[in-house]
Amino acid sequence: MILISGGKTAEYSFRGPAMDLIKKMGFRREEVVIKINGKLSSDLEEIIDSDEVEIIKVVFGG
Amino acid sequence: MKCSKCGGYAVITLHYSQTHLCRKHFMQMFERKFKRTVREFGMIKKGEKIAVGLSGGKDSTVLLHLLYKLSKKHPFELIALIVDEGTGEYRKKLIENAKRECNILGISFKIVSYADFVGFTLNDAVGKNKQVNPCSLCGVIRRRLLNKAAKEAGADKIAIGHNLDDAVQTVFMNLMRNEPLRLLRYNEPLVNSPEFVQRIRPLIRIPEKEIAVYALLNGINTGESECPYAQYSLRKEIKHKVNEIEEKYPGTKLKIFSSFLQMEKLMRQSVSDKDFVLSKCKKCGELTSSDVCMLCRMLDSISL
Ligand SMILES: [Zn+2]
Ligand SMILES: [Zn+2]
């Protein structure tokens, strides 16, 4: 799959629910949203090899 | 994931209620929650003039959109007060956002700046005195500035974009600082005075993440980034910890907020108006519970 996060795009090997990927990438589930193939998606959505996944940080400090 | 209501593609899962929602049903849930909160706390009455404290970030911008929509059905007047803290580039972008949103919706706005109010920007203050906590100073100036601007604009209420996450953080911060009484004035002022414009928080029951999703779905600009001073804040640490707990025990934020509402009610019963006598600040004349108001004390300590 292709992973887009923090302005960077990279090939990444992952299969499973999006929330596990969020955790693996060091984010908190409550602080990000996820787009799978350009569509805003539930973090329970299963990710497969051909997906393009974007993790967007939406909750900031302060 | 399929929408729990219609089987469409879910854009979000609400873990605290174990529901998955499609775009349409998420928007419906979100707007209902907002309207229910306005009603629950009797936040807006017909014909009132509501001033939205607008930062240009997602929370206050979504609030502006929701109030605008509501004002089309229930006649009340809406204006925006755009706050310029003076934190350089970070602010400039957000202020441009705020102005653009007001123009799109046809809402009149006024830009109010820290520099005009206290004579320096937040960057000036922090640059000159490392002892000052920027978040505390920023909060005090913002509150006073919004109150002043709202009074001048003849507004009945100030609407601010505080969300559920903010409320929970505030509860924790007041407990950690051993200032439980401060919580008492969160929803309603302790002392009713024409000097204080009442503050309303229509997003108070909505988690921050859902506000971001609503903004994204509605094409509301969210060019937000980290406040340059967030690193100094206890609030930020609490925020992350609470989110970790929420992830493990979904619904925690709502439960904390509900507990706070119950505690607030009990506390209010045990205090009387006489416990809160206000007098004029010796320096600036603003009503305060001590000799010198919080803002003047802070300004003294940084003495620019
Ligand atoms: Zn649906
Ligand atoms: Zn004063």
Short mmCIF file of C-alpha atoms and ligand atoms in Angstrom, two decimals:
data_model
loop_
_atom_site.label_atom_id
_atom_site.label_comp_id
_atom_site.label_asym_id
_atom_site.label_seq_id
_atom_site.Cartn_x
_atom_site.Cartn_y
_atom_site.Cartn_z
CA MET A 1 0.00 0.00 0.00
CA ILE A 2 0.92 3.62 -0.38
CA LEU A 3 1.05 5.63 2.83
CA ILE A 4 0.73 9.42 2.90
CA SER A 5 1.48 11.08 6.21
CA GLY A 6 2.94 14.44 7.25
CA GLY A 7 3.49 15.49 3.64
CA LYS A 8 5.45 12.35 2.77
CA THR A 9 4.45 9.51 0.49
CA ALA A 10 5.96 6.05 0.83
CA GLU A 11 5.41 2.42 -0.05
CA TYR A 12 4.51 0.54 3.12
CA SER A 13 3.67 -3.02 3.85
CA PHE A 14 0.58 -3.35 6.03
CA ARG A 15 -2.64 -5.32 6.22
CA GLY A 16 -5.35 -4.94 8.83
CA PRO A 17 -7.71 -2.38 10.32
CA ALA A 18 -6.76 1.27 9.79
CA MET A 19 -6.62 1.96 13.51
CA ASP A 20 -3.75 -0.50 13.89
CA LEU A 21 -1.84 1.39 11.21
CA ILE A 22 -2.58 4.69 12.98
CA LYS A 23 -1.12 3.25 16.18
CA LYS A 24 1.88 1.78 14.37
CA MET A 25 2.68 5.16 12.88
CA GLY A 26 2.70 6.70 16.36
CA PHE A 27 -0.61 8.61 16.21
CA ARG A 28 -3.54 8.62 18.59
CA ARG A 29 -6.84 7.50 17.08
CA GLU A 30 -8.70 10.49 18.53
CA GLU A 31 -6.31 12.95 16.89
CA VAL A 32 -6.29 11.86 13.25
CA VAL A 33 -8.67 11.08 10.43
CA ILE A 34 -7.98 8.59 7.71
CA LYS A 35 -8.57 8.67 3.97
CA ILE A 36 -8.51 5.42 2.05
CA ASN A 37 -8.21 5.88 -1.71
CA GLY A 38 -9.20 9.51 -1.23
CA LYS A 39 -12.31 8.75 0.81
CA LEU A 40 -12.74 9.68 4.45
CA SER A 41 -13.09 6.33 6.21
CA SER A 42 -13.81 4.62 9.51
CA ASP A 43 -10.70 3.58 11.39
CA LEU A 44 -12.12 0.07 11.50
CA GLU A 45 -11.84 -0.19 7.72
CA GLU A 46 -9.55 -3.04 6.58
CA ILE A 47 -6.57 -1.95 4.55
CA ILE A 48 -5.31 -4.08 1.68
CA ASP A 49 -2.15 -4.01 -0.45
CA SER A 50 -3.60 -2.00 -3.32
CA ASP A 51 -4.88 0.83 -1.07
CA GLU A 52 -3.60 4.37 -0.86
CA VAL A 53 -3.94 5.49 2.74
CA GLU A 54 -3.59 9.01 4.07
CA ILE A 55 -3.33 9.80 7.77
CA ILE A 56 -4.29 13.41 8.51
CA LYS A 57 -3.52 14.95 11.89
CA VAL A 58 -6.50 17.09 12.88
CA VAL A 59 -6.06 17.65 16.59
CA PHE A 60 -3.25 19.92 17.67
CA GLY A 61 -1.83 20.96 20.99
CA GLY A 62 -2.54 24.15 22.89
CA MET B 1 -17.48 -0.33 7.24
CA LYS B 2 -21.13 0.17 6.54
CA CYS B 3 -23.24 2.98 7.98
CA SER B 4 -25.25 1.66 10.95
CA LYS B 5 -28.28 3.57 9.67
CA CYS B 6 -28.36 3.05 5.92
CA GLY B 7 -25.60 0.64 4.93
CA GLY B 8 -23.71 3.31 2.95
CA TYR B 9 -19.93 3.79 3.16
CA ALA B 10 -19.02 4.94 6.68
CA VAL B 11 -16.81 8.03 6.93
CA ILE B 12 -16.37 7.60 10.69
CA THR B 13 -16.86 5.16 13.54
CA LEU B 14 -18.06 6.65 16.82
CA HIS B 15 -16.45 4.23 19.22
CA TYR B 16 -18.31 5.60 22.25
CA SER B 17 -21.65 4.59 20.76
CA GLN B 18 -20.37 1.78 18.55
CA THR B 19 -21.93 3.29 15.45
CA HIS B 20 -20.57 3.80 11.96
CA LEU B 21 -21.93 6.72 9.98
CA CYS B 22 -21.98 7.68 6.32
CA ARG B 23 -21.52 11.29 5.28
CA LYS B 24 -25.22 12.09 5.37
CA HIS B 25 -25.94 10.45 8.70
CA PHE B 26 -22.82 11.87 10.29
CA MET B 27 -23.82 15.41 9.28
CA GLN B 28 -27.32 14.83 10.59
CA MET B 29 -26.05 13.51 13.94
CA PHE B 30 -23.55 16.36 14.23
CA GLU B 31 -25.99 19.18 13.54
CA ARG B 32 -28.58 17.64 15.83
CA LYS B 33 -26.07 17.45 18.65
CA PHE B 34 -25.22 21.13 18.15
CA LYS B 35 -28.87 22.21 18.15
CA ARG B 36 -29.70 20.05 21.16
CA THR B 37 -26.84 21.64 23.10
CA VAL B 38 -28.03 25.15 22.24
CA ARG B 39 -31.46 24.20 23.56
CA GLU B 40 -30.19 22.27 26.61
CA PHE B 41 -28.35 25.28 27.99
CA GLY B 42 -30.80 27.89 26.63
CA MET B 43 -27.86 29.46 24.83
CA ILE B 44 -29.62 31.69 22.31
CA LYS B 45 -32.88 33.58 22.51
CA LYS B 46 -34.80 35.10 19.63
CA GLY B 47 -33.56 38.45 18.48
CA GLU B 48 -30.29 38.28 20.41
CA LYS B 49 -27.04 39.48 18.94
CA ILE B 50 -24.40 36.77 19.06
CA ALA B 51 -20.71 37.58 18.60
CA VAL B 52 -18.62 34.60 17.51
CA GLY B 53 -15.03 34.62 18.73
CA LEU B 54 -13.33 33.58 15.51
CA SER B 55 -9.75 32.35 15.37
CA GLY B 56 -9.86 30.94 11.85
CA GLY B 57 -9.17 27.44 13.17
CA LYS B 58 -11.56 24.57 12.57
CA ASP B 59 -13.56 24.80 15.80
CA SER B 60 -14.60 28.44 15.62
CA THR B 61 -15.06 28.30 11.85
CA VAL B 62 -17.38 25.29 12.09
CA LEU B 63 -19.21 27.09 14.89
CA LEU B 64 -19.66 30.12 12.64
CA HIS B 65 -21.15 27.94 9.89
CA LEU B 66 -23.51 26.15 12.29
CA LEU B 67 -24.72 29.39 13.87
CA TYR B 68 -25.18 30.93 10.44
CA LYS B 69 -27.37 28.00 9.40
CA LEU B 70 -29.34 28.19 12.66
CA SER B 71 -29.84 31.94 12.31
CA LYS B 72 -31.68 31.36 9.04
CA LYS B 73 -34.36 29.44 10.95
CA HIS B 74 -34.38 31.16 14.33
CA PRO B 75 -33.93 34.86 13.89
CA PHE B 76 -30.92 36.15 15.78
CA GLU B 77 -28.12 38.38 14.70
CA LEU B 78 -24.61 37.12 14.06
CA ILE B 79 -21.31 38.98 13.98
CA ALA B 80 -17.71 37.76 14.18
CA LEU B 81 -14.84 39.01 16.30
CA ILE B 82 -11.58 37.92 14.73
CA VAL B 83 -8.81 37.75 17.31
CA ASP B 84 -5.27 38.67 16.30
CA GLU B 85 -2.88 37.46 18.99
CA GLY B 86 0.20 38.49 17.13
CA THR B 87 1.92 35.15 16.81
CA GLY B 88 3.43 35.85 13.42
CA GLU B 89 2.86 33.71 10.37
CA TYR B 90 0.79 31.15 12.29
CA ARG B 91 -1.85 33.80 12.97
CA LYS B 92 -1.73 35.55 9.62
CA LYS B 93 -2.91 32.47 7.76
CA LEU B 94 -5.71 31.83 10.22
CA ILE B 95 -6.90 35.44 10.09
CA GLU B 96 -7.07 35.26 6.30
CA ASN B 97 -9.13 32.08 6.71
CA ALA B 98 -11.46 33.79 9.15
CA LYS B 99 -12.01 36.81 6.92
CA ARG B 100 -12.68 34.65 3.89
CA GLU B 101 -15.27 32.54 5.74
CA CYS B 102 -17.08 35.69 6.95
CA ASN B 103 -17.13 37.08 3.44
CA ILE B 104 -18.47 33.84 1.99
CA LEU B 105 -21.32 33.80 4.51
CA GLY B 106 -21.89 37.55 4.43
CA ILE B 107 -21.27 37.97 8.16
CA SER B 108 -19.87 41.28 9.31
CA PHE B 109 -16.65 41.04 11.29
CA LYS B 110 -14.22 43.09 13.31
CA ILE B 111 -10.56 42.30 13.84
CA VAL B 112 -9.46 42.85 17.41
CA SER B 113 -5.80 42.63 18.24
CA TYR B 114 -3.77 42.06 21.38
CA ALA B 115 -1.41 44.77 20.22
CA ASP B 116 -4.17 47.41 20.22
CA PHE B 117 -5.56 46.21 23.54
CA VAL B 118 -2.49 45.73 25.75
CA GLY B 119 0.16 47.39 23.61
CA PHE B 120 2.15 44.30 22.66
CA THR B 121 1.74 41.07 20.76
CA LEU B 122 2.06 37.63 22.32
CA ASN B 123 5.39 37.22 20.56
CA ASP B 124 6.66 40.47 22.16
CA ALA B 125 5.58 39.35 25.62
CA VAL B 126 7.14 35.92 25.40
CA GLY B 127 10.30 37.25 23.79
CA LYS B 128 10.91 39.71 26.61
CA ASN B 129 10.13 37.55 29.59
CA LYS B 130 10.76 33.83 29.64
CA GLN B 131 8.95 33.47 32.97
CA VAL B 132 5.57 34.23 31.50
CA ASN B 133 3.44 31.27 30.50
CA PRO B 134 2.17 32.25 27.04
CA CYS B 135 -0.96 30.10 27.26
CA SER B 136 -2.13 31.64 30.55
CA LEU B 137 -1.40 35.16 29.37
CA CYS B 138 -3.02 34.51 26.00
CA GLY B 139 -6.14 33.12 27.68
CA VAL B 140 -6.55 36.08 30.03
CA ILE B 141 -6.02 38.68 27.29
CA ARG B 142 -8.34 36.86 24.92
CA ARG B 143 -11.16 36.69 27.46
CA ARG B 144 -10.90 40.37 28.32
CA LEU B 145 -10.50 41.48 24.73
CA LEU B 146 -13.50 39.48 23.51
CA ASN B 147 -15.60 40.78 26.38
CA LYS B 148 -14.67 44.37 25.60
CA ALA B 149 -15.23 44.01 21.86
CA ALA B 150 -18.55 42.24 22.36
CA LYS B 151 -19.77 44.99 24.69
CA GLU B 152 -18.74 47.64 22.18
CA ALA B 153 -20.57 45.77 19.43
CA GLY B 154 -23.71 45.58 21.58
CA ALA B 155 -23.66 41.77 21.60
CA ASP B 156 -25.78 39.82 24.07
CA LYS B 157 -23.56 36.73 24.07
CA ILE B 158 -20.13 35.61 22.95
CA ALA B 159 -20.06 32.22 21.24
CA ILE B 160 -16.78 30.37 21.47
CA GLY B 161 -15.67 27.21 19.71
CA HIS B 162 -14.77 25.17 22.79
CA ASN B 163 -15.37 21.49 22.18
CA LEU B 164 -15.74 18.44 24.42
CA ASP B 165 -11.97 17.89 24.49
CA ASP B 166 -11.41 21.48 25.66
CA ALA B 167 -14.03 21.10 28.39
CA VAL B 168 -12.48 17.90 29.73
CA GLN B 169 -9.02 19.47 29.72
CA THR B 170 -10.35 22.46 31.63
CA VAL B 171 -11.89 20.19 34.26
CA PHE B 172 -8.57 18.40 34.75
CA MET B 173 -6.55 21.60 34.82
CA ASN B 174 -8.73 23.16 37.48
CA LEU B 175 -8.52 20.01 39.60
CA MET B 176 -4.75 19.81 39.18
CA ARG B 177 -4.33 23.45 40.17
CA ASN B 178 -6.68 22.98 43.11
CA GLU B 179 -9.04 25.64 41.80
CA PRO B 180 -12.36 23.77 41.79
CA LEU B 181 -14.38 26.95 42.19
CA ARG B 182 -13.23 28.17 38.80
CA LEU B 183 -15.30 25.37 37.30
CA LEU B 184 -18.39 26.97 38.75
CA ARG B 185 -18.30 29.81 36.31
CA TYR B 186 -17.75 27.64 33.27
CA ASN B 187 -21.34 27.56 32.05
CA GLU B 188 -22.78 30.63 33.73
CA PRO B 189 -21.19 33.66 35.33
CA LEU B 190 -21.17 33.57 39.12
CA VAL B 191 -22.05 37.21 39.32
CA ASN B 192 -24.46 38.71 36.85
CA SER B 193 -23.22 42.08 35.78
CA PRO B 194 -23.73 44.08 32.62
CA GLU B 195 -19.94 44.31 32.62
CA PHE B 196 -19.67 40.67 31.63
CA VAL B 197 -21.03 39.43 28.32
CA GLN B 198 -22.18 35.85 28.78
CA ARG B 199 -20.16 33.20 26.97
CA ILE B 200 -21.82 30.26 25.23
CA ARG B 201 -20.16 27.06 23.98
CA PRO B 202 -22.48 25.32 21.50
CA LEU B 203 -19.85 22.68 20.55
CA ILE B 204 -19.25 21.63 24.13
CA ARG B 205 -20.68 18.12 23.64
CA ILE B 206 -18.79 17.43 20.41
CA PRO B 207 -15.36 15.71 20.34
CA GLU B 208 -12.67 17.65 18.49
CA LYS B 209 -12.12 14.91 15.94
CA GLU B 210 -15.77 15.06 14.86
CA ILE B 211 -15.48 18.80 14.31
CA ALA B 212 -12.52 18.14 12.01
CA VAL B 213 -14.51 15.53 10.09
CA TYR B 214 -17.44 17.94 9.72
CA ALA B 215 -15.06 20.63 8.44
CA LEU B 216 -13.48 18.26 5.92
CA LEU B 217 -16.86 17.02 4.66
CA ASN B 218 -18.10 20.58 4.19
CA GLY B 219 -15.01 21.97 2.55
CA ILE B 220 -14.45 24.34 5.46
CA ASN B 221 -10.87 25.46 5.36
CA THR B 222 -8.72 23.83 8.02
CA GLY B 223 -5.29 25.15 7.27
CA GLU B 224 -4.62 24.78 10.96
CA SER B 225 -1.31 23.81 12.45
CA GLU B 226 0.25 23.69 15.87
CA CYS B 227 0.22 26.94 17.88
CA PRO B 228 3.90 27.86 18.27
CA TYR B 229 3.43 28.04 22.05
CA ALA B 230 1.59 24.75 22.53
CA GLN B 231 4.81 23.14 23.74
CA TYR B 232 4.58 25.17 26.93
CA SER B 233 1.16 23.98 27.84
CA LEU B 234 -0.06 21.59 30.47
CA ARG B 235 -3.24 21.53 28.43
CA LYS B 236 -1.48 19.77 25.59
CA GLU B 237 -0.15 17.05 27.87
CA ILE B 238 -3.58 16.49 29.37
CA LYS B 239 -5.09 16.45 25.89
CA HIS B 240 -2.88 13.58 24.73
CA LYS B 241 -3.35 11.58 27.94
CA VAL B 242 -7.14 11.96 27.78
CA ASN B 243 -7.13 10.85 24.15
CA GLU B 244 -5.11 7.76 25.06
CA ILE B 245 -7.62 6.92 27.79
CA GLU B 246 -10.52 7.58 25.40
CA GLU B 247 -9.03 5.16 22.91
CA LYS B 248 -8.84 2.45 25.55
CA TYR B 249 -12.13 3.28 27.23
CA PRO B 250 -14.40 4.92 24.65
CA GLY B 251 -16.92 7.35 26.14
CA THR B 252 -14.62 8.59 28.90
CA LYS B 253 -14.67 12.21 27.72
CA LEU B 254 -18.45 12.35 27.71
CA LYS B 255 -18.60 10.75 31.15
CA ILE B 256 -16.13 13.27 32.57
CA PHE B 257 -18.14 16.13 31.11
CA SER B 258 -21.40 14.72 32.49
CA SER B 259 -19.80 14.33 35.93
CA PHE B 260 -18.66 17.92 35.76
CA LEU B 261 -22.21 19.11 35.00
CA GLN B 262 -23.53 17.21 38.01
CA MET B 263 -20.78 18.46 40.30
CA GLU B 264 -21.35 21.98 39.09
CA LYS B 265 -25.01 21.79 40.01
CA LEU B 266 -24.21 20.55 43.51
CA MET B 267 -21.52 23.19 44.02
CA ARG B 268 -23.83 25.97 42.92
CA GLN B 269 -26.35 24.93 45.56
CA SER B 270 -23.78 25.34 48.29
CA VAL B 271 -22.49 28.81 47.43
CA SER B 272 -24.36 32.07 47.67
CA ASP B 273 -23.93 35.33 45.82
CA LYS B 274 -22.33 36.77 48.93
CA ASP B 275 -19.38 34.42 48.50
CA PHE B 276 -18.46 36.28 45.36
CA VAL B 277 -18.18 39.97 45.96
CA LEU B 278 -16.57 41.84 43.11
CA SER B 279 -14.92 45.20 43.32
CA LYS B 280 -13.16 47.38 40.81
CA CYS B 281 -9.54 46.65 39.94
CA LYS B 282 -7.31 49.35 41.46
CA LYS B 283 -5.36 49.65 38.24
CA CYS B 284 -7.82 49.33 35.39
CA GLY B 285 -11.28 49.51 36.93
CA GLU B 286 -12.43 46.14 35.64
CA LEU B 287 -14.58 44.07 38.03
CA THR B 288 -12.49 41.52 39.91
CA SER B 289 -12.58 39.33 43.02
CA SER B 290 -9.25 40.67 44.29
CA ASP B 291 -7.70 44.14 44.60
CA VAL B 292 -5.94 43.97 41.27
CA CYS B 293 -7.34 41.97 38.39
CA MET B 294 -5.60 38.95 36.83
CA LEU B 295 -4.68 40.83 33.66
CA CYS B 296 -3.07 43.73 35.53
CA ARG B 297 -1.16 41.29 37.73
CA MET B 298 0.14 39.50 34.66
CA LEU B 299 1.04 42.72 32.89
CA ASP B 300 2.94 43.84 35.99
CA SER B 301 4.90 40.62 36.10
CA ILE B 302 6.10 41.01 32.54
CA SER B 303 6.43 44.82 32.68
CA LEU B 304 7.30 45.46 29.08
ZN ZN C 1 -26.05 6.38 6.42
ZN ZN C 2 -6.94 45.50 36.21
#
